[in-house]
Short mmCIF file of C-alpha atoms and ligand atoms in Angstrom, two decimals:
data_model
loop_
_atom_site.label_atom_id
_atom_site.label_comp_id
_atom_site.label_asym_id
_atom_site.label_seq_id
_atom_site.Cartn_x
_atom_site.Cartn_y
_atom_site.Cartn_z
CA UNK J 20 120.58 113.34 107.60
CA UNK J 21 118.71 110.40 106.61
CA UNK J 22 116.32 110.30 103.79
CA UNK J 23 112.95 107.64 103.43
CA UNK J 24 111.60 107.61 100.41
CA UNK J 25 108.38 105.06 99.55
CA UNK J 26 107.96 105.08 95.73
CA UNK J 27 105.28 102.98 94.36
CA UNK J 28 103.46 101.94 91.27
CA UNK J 29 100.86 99.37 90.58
CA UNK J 30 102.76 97.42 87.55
CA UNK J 31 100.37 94.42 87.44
CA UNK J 32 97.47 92.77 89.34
CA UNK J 33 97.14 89.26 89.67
CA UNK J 34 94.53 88.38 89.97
CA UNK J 35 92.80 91.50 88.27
CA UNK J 36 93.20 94.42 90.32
CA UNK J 37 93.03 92.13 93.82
CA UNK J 38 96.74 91.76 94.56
CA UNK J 39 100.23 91.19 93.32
CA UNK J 40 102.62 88.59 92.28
CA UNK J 41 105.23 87.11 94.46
CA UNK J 42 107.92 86.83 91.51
CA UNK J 43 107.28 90.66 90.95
CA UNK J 44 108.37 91.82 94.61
CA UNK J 45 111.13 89.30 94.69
CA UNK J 46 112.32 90.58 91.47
CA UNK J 47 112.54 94.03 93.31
CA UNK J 48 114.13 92.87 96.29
CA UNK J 49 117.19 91.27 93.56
CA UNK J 50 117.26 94.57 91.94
CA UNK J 51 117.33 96.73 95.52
CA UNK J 52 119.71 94.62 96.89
CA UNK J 53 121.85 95.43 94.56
CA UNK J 54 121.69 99.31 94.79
CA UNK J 55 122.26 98.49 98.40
CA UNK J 56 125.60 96.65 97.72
CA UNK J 57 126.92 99.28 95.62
CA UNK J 58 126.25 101.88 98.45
CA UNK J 59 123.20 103.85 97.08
CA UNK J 60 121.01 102.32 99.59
CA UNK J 61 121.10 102.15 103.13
CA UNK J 62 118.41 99.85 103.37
CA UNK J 63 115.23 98.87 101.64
CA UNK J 64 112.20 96.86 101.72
CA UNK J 65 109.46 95.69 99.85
CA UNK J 66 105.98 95.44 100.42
CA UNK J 67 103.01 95.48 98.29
CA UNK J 68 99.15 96.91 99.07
CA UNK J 69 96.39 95.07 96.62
CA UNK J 70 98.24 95.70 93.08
CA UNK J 71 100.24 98.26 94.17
CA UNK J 72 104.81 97.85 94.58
CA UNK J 73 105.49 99.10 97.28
CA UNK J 74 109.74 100.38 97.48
CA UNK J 75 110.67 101.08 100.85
CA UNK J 76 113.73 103.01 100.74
CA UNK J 77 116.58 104.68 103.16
CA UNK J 78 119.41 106.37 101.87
CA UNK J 79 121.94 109.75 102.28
CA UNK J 80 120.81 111.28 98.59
CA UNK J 81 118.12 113.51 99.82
CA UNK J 82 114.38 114.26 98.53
CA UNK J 83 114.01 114.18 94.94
CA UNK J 84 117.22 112.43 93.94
CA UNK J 85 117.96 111.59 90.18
CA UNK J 86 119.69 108.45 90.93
CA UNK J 87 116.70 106.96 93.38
CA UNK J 88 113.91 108.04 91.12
CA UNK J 89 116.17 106.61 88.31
CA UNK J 90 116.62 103.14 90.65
CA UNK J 91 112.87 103.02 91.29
CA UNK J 92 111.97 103.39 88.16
CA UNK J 93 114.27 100.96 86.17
CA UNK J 94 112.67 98.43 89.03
CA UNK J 95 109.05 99.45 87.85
CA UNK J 96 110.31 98.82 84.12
CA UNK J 97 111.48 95.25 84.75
CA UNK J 98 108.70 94.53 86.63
CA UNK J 99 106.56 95.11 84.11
CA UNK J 100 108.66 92.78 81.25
CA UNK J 101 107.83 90.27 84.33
CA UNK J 102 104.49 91.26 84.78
CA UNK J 103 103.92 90.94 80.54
CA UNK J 104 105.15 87.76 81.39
CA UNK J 105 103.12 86.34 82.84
CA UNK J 106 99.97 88.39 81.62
CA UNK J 107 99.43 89.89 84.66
CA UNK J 108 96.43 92.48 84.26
CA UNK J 109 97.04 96.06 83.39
CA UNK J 110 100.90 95.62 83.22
CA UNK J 111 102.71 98.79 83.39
CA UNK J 112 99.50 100.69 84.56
CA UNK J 113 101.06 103.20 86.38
CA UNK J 114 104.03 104.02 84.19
CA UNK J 115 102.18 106.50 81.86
CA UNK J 116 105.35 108.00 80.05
CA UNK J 117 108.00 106.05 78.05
CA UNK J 118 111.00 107.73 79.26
CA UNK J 119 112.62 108.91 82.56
CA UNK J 120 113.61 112.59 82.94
CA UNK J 121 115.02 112.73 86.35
CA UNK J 122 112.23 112.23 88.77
CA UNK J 123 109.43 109.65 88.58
CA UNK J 124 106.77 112.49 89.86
CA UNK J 125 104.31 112.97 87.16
CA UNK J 126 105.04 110.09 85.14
CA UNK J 127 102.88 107.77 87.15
CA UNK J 128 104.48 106.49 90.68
CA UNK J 129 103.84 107.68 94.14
CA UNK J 130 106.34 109.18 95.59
CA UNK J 131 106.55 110.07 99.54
CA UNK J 132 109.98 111.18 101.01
CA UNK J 133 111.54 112.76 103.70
CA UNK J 134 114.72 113.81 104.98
CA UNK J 135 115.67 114.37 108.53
CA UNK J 136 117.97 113.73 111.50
CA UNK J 137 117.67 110.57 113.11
CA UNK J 138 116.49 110.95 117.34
CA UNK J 139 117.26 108.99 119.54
CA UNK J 140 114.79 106.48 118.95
CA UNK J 141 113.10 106.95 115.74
CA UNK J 142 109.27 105.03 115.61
CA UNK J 143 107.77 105.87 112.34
CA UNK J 144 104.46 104.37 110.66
CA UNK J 145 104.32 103.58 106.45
CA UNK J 146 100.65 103.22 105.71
CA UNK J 147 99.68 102.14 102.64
CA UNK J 148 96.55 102.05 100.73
CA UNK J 149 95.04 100.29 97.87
CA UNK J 150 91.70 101.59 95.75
CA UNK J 151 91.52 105.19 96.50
CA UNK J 152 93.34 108.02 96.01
CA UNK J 153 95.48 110.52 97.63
CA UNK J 154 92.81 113.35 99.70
CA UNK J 155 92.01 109.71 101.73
CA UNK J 156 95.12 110.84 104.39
CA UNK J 157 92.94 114.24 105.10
CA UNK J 158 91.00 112.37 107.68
CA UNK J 159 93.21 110.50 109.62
CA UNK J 160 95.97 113.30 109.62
CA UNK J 161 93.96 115.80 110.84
CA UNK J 162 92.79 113.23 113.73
CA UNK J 163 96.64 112.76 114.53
CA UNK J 164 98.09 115.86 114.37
CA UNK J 165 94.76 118.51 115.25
CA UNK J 166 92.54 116.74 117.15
CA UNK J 167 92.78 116.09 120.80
CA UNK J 168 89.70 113.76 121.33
CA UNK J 169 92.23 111.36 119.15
CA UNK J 170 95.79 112.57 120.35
CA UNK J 171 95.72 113.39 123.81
CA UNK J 172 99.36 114.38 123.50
CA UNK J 173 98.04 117.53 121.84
CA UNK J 174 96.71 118.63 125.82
CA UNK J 175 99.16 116.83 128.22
CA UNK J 176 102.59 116.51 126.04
CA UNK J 177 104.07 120.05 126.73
CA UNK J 178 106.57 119.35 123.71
CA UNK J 179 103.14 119.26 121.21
CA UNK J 180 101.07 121.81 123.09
CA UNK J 181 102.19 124.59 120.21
CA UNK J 182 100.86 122.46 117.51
CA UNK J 183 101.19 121.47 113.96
CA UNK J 184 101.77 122.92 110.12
CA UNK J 185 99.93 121.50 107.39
CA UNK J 186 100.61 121.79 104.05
CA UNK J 187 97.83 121.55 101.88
CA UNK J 188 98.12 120.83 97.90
CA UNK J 189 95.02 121.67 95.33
CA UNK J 190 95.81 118.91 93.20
CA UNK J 191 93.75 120.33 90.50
CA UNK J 192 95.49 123.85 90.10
CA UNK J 193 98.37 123.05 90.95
CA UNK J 194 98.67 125.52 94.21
CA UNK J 195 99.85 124.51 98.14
CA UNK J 196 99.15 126.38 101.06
CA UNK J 197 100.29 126.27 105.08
CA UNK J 198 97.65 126.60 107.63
CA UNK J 199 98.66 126.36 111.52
CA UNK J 200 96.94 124.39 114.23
CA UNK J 201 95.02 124.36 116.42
CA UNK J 202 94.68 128.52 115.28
CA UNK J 203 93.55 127.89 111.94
CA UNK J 204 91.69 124.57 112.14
CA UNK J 205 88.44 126.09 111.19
CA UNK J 206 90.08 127.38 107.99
CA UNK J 207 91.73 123.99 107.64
CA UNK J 208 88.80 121.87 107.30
CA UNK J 209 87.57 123.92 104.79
CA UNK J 210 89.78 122.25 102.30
CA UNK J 211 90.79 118.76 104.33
CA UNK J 212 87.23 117.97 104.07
CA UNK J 213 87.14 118.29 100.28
CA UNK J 214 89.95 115.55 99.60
CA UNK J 215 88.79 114.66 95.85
CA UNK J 216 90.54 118.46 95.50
CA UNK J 217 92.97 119.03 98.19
CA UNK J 218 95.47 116.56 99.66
CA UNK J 219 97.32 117.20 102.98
CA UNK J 220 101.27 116.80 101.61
CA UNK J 221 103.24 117.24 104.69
CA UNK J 222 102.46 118.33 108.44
CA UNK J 223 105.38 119.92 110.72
CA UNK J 224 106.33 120.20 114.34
CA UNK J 225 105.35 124.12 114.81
CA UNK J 226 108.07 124.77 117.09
CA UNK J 227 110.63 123.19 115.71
CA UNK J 228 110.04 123.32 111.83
CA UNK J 229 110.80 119.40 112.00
CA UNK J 230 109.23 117.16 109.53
CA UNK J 231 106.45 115.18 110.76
CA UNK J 232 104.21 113.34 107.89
CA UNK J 233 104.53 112.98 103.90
CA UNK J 234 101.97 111.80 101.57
CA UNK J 235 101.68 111.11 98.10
CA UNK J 236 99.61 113.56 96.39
CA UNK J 237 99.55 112.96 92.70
CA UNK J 238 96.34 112.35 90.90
CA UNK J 239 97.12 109.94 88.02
CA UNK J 240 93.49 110.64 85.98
CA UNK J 241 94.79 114.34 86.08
CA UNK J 242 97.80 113.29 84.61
CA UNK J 243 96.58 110.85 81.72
CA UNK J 244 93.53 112.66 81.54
CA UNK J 245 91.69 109.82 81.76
CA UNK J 246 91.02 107.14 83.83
CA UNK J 247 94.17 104.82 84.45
CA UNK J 248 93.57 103.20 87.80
CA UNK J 249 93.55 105.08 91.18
CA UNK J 250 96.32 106.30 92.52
CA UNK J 251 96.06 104.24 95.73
CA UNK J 252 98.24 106.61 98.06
CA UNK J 253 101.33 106.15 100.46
CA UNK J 254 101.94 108.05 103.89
CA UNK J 255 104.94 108.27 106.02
CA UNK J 256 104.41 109.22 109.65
CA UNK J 257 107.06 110.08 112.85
CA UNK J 258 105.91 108.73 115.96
CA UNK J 259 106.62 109.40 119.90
CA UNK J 260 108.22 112.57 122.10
CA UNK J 261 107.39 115.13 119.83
CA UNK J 262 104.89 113.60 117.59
CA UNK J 263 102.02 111.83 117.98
CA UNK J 264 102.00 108.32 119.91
CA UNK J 265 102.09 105.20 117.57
CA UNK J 266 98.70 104.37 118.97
CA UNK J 267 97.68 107.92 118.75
CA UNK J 268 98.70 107.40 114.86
CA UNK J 269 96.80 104.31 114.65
CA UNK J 270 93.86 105.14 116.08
CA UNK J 271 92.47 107.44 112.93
CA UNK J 272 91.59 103.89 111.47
CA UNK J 273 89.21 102.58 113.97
CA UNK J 274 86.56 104.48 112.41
CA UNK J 275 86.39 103.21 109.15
CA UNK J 276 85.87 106.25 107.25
CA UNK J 277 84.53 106.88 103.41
CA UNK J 278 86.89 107.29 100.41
CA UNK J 279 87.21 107.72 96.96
CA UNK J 280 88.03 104.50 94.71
CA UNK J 281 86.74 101.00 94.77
CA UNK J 282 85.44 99.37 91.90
CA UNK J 283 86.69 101.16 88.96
CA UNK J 284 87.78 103.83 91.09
CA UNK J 285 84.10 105.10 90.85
CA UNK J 286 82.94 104.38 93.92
CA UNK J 287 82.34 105.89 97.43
CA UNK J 288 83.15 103.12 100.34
CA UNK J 289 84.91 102.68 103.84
CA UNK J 290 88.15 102.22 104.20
CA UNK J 291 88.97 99.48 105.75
CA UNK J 292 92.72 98.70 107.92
CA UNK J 293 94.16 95.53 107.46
CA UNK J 294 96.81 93.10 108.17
CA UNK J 295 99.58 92.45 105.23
CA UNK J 296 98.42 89.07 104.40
CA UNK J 297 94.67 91.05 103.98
CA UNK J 298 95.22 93.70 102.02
CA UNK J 299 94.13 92.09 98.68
CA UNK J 300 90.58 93.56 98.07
CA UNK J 301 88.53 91.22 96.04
CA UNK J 302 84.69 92.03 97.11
CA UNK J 303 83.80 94.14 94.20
CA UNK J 304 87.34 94.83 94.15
CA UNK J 305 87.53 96.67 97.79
CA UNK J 306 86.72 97.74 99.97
CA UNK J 307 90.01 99.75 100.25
CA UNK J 308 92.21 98.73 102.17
CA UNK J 309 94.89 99.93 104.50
CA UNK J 310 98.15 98.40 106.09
CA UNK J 311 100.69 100.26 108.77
CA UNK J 312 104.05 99.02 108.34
CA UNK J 313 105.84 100.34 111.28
CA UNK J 314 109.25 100.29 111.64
CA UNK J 315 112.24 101.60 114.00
CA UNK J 316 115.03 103.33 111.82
CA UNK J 317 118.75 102.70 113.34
CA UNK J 318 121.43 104.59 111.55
CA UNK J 319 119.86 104.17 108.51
CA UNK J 320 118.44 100.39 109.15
CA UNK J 321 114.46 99.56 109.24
CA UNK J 322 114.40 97.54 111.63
CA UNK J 323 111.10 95.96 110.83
CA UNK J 324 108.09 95.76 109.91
CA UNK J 325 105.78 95.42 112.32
CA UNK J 326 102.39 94.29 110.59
CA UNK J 327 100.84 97.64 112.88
CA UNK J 328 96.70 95.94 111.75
CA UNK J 329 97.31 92.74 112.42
CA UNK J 330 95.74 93.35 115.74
CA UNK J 331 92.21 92.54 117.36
CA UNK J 332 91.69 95.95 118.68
CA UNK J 333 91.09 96.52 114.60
CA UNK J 334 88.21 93.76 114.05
CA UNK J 335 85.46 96.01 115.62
CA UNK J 336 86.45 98.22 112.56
CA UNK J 337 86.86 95.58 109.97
CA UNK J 338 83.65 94.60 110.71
CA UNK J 339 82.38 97.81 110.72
CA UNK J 340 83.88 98.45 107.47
CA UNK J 341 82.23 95.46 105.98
CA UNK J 342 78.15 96.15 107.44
CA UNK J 343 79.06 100.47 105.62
CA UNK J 344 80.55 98.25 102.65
CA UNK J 345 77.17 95.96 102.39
CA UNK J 346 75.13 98.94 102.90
CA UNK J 347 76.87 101.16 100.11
CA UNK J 348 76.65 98.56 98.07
CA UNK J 349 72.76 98.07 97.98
CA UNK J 350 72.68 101.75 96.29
CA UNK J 351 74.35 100.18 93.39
CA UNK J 352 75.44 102.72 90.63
CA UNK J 353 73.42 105.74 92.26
CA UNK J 354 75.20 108.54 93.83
CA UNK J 355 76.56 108.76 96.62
CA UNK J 356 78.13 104.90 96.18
CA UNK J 357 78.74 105.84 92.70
CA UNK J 358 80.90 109.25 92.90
CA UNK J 359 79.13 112.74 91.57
CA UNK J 360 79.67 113.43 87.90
CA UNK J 361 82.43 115.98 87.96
CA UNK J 362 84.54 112.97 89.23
CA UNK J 363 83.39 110.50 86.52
CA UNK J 364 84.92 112.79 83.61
CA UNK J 365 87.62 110.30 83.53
CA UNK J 366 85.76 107.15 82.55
CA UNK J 367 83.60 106.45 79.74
CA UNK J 368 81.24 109.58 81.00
CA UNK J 369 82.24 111.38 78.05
CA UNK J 370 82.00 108.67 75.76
CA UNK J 371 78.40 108.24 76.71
CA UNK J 372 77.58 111.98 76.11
CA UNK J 373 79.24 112.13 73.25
CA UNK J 374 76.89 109.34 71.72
CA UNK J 375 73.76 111.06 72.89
CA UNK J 376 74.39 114.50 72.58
CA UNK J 377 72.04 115.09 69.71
CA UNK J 378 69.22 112.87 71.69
CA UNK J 379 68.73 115.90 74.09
CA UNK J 380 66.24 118.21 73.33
CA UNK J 381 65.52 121.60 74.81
CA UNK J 382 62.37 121.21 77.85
P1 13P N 9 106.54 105.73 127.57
O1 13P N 9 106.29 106.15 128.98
O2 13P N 9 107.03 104.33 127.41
O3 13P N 9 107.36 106.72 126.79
O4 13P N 9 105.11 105.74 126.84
C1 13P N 9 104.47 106.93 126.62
C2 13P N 9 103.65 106.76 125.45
O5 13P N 9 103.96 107.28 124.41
C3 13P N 9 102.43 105.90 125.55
O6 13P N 9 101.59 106.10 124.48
P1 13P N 10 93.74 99.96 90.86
O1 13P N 10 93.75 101.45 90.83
O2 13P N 10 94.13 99.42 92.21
O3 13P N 10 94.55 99.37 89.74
O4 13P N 10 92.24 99.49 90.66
C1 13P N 10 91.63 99.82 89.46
C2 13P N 10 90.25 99.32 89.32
O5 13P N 10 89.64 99.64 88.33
C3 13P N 10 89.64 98.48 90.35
O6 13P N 10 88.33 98.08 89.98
MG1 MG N 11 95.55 97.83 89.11
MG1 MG N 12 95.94 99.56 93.16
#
């Protein structure tokens, strides 16, 4: 069994929110490097999305392991002395509690893991995503995994013809949920298409039980109860034989669909899929972006990345994304560019109420 686990945080932007340092990833690659030396690592790598760290990790711990969580975080910690430094902006965002106890979910990082047995050839896709927030996988997972018009596979692959699981969290209550496809898609969408409340965690292989895709699903405002950033989500997926096609897995991201985040991660805007060198969203900080770092794992090795965006078969959606991004725009801070109030509780919202509350008189 092999075990991939993407942990990220956004310790610092420079500049702003737009994108991160080079001294901060190379610091993580020294302090990797050496977790891979002394055996805890099988191989890493590391990659960053806007202002978000991104710690690419295989290993033979398992899910949830002390020592990786311990590893990634002590990383996060150091890069934020580095990041105070050098005054990079919002240093230590994402690290909202002072101390580790055991596992860096709920104290701020994304985590995304899985653990599984290697096949023969084992494609698998990392996206990444910077200014929005974890219900943004809903979309393209279902596309992948339940739709046929995107994954033909679904029809003429015998081996996917019984379908796919889908476990669904309500990041709000705290409550998950398995629906089965294609039986139970109608059921499915009730809650995929509400991804400010529920984000798809994990889809399996019907048949076989095997593990498929993992997201990240934590919602940091819900955490800090109040606004700290978005949480700016990672996704693992398996591709070929029994999964969907790598192309079938990128092809979600041709339509360049609306998410939660942006500026001040109170915005409605397209999401847009990008090459690595791209992903640093400066135009009113966004639009969102997207990579797909694709790699093939070898008895434990990445062998990789492959920048999967940094293609011209994407620039009919890049541009898309940029006319629904002018457009949105225009609207300024009405609804539905600016989110609906429910989801502005965690900015100054309250502050503003607060101050007027005895303004208000009864009509
Ligand atoms: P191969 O015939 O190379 O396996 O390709 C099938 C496929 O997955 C194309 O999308
Ligand atoms: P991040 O969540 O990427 O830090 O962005 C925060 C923000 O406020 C952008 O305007
Ligand atoms: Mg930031
Ligand atoms: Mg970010």
């Amino acid at each position: 069994m092999i075990t991939l686990s993407v942990i990220k945080a956004d310790i610092g932007g420079y500049v702003g929110h737009s994108s991160s340092h080079p001294a901060i990833l190379e610091q993580a690659r020294e302090g990797l490097e050496v977790a891979r030396k002394d055996g805890l690592l099988a191989d890493f790598r590391v990659l960053a999305c806007g202002d978000d760290l991104q710690l690419i990790m295989t290993h033979e711990q398992g899910e949830d392991n002390e020592r990786i969580h311990k590893l990634s975080w002590d990383i996060f910690e150091a890069g934020t002395e580095l990041a105070k430094k050098l005054k990079l902006y919002g240093a230590g965002q994402d690290l909202l509690s002072d101390t580790f106890s055991g596992n860096v979910k709920g104290m701020g990082p994304g985590v995304a893991e899985m653990a599984f047995e290697e096949r023969p050839s084992e494609p698998i896709i990392i996206f990444m995503a910077d200014k929005t927030s974890a219900g943004a996988w809903n979309f393209p997972l279902y596309k992948m995994f339940a739709d046929p018009f995107n994954t033909i596979g679904l029809v003429i692959a015998p081996v996917m013809h019984s379908g796919f699981a889908f476990e669904i969290h309500d990041v709000k209550e705290h409550k998950k949920i398995t629906l089965n496809t294609p039986s139970e898609i109608y059921d499915l969408l009730v809650f995929l298409g509400a991804p400010s409340r529920y984000a798809v965690k994990s889809v399996y292989h019907r048949e076989t039980n095997e593990i498929a895709a993992v997201s990240s699903t934590q919602r940091l405002s819900f955490i800090a109860g109040r606004y700290v950033g978005k949480d700016d989500p990672v996704c693992v997926v398996r591709a070929q034989n029994q999964f969907p096609a790598v192309g079938e897995v990128l092809e979600p991201f041709t339509l360049p669909f609306i998410v939660e985040g942006w500026m001040r991660g109170s915005h409605h805007g397209p999401l847009m899929p990008v090459a690595f060198n791209d992903a640093n969203p400066s135009r009113f900080d966004g639009p969102p972006r997207v990579i797909a770092a694709g790699f093939q794992i070898a008895n434990g090795q990445l062998v990789g990345p492959r920048d999967m965006f940094d293609d011209p078969g994407f620039d009919e959606a890049r541009r898309h994304a940029n006319d629904i991004a002018y457009y949105m725009r225009h609207h300024g801070p009405f609804e539905p560019h600016r989110l609906p109030l429910d989801e502005m509780e965690y900015t100054t919202m309250p502050q503003v109420m607060v101050k007027l509350a005895d303004r208000f008189t009864d009509i």
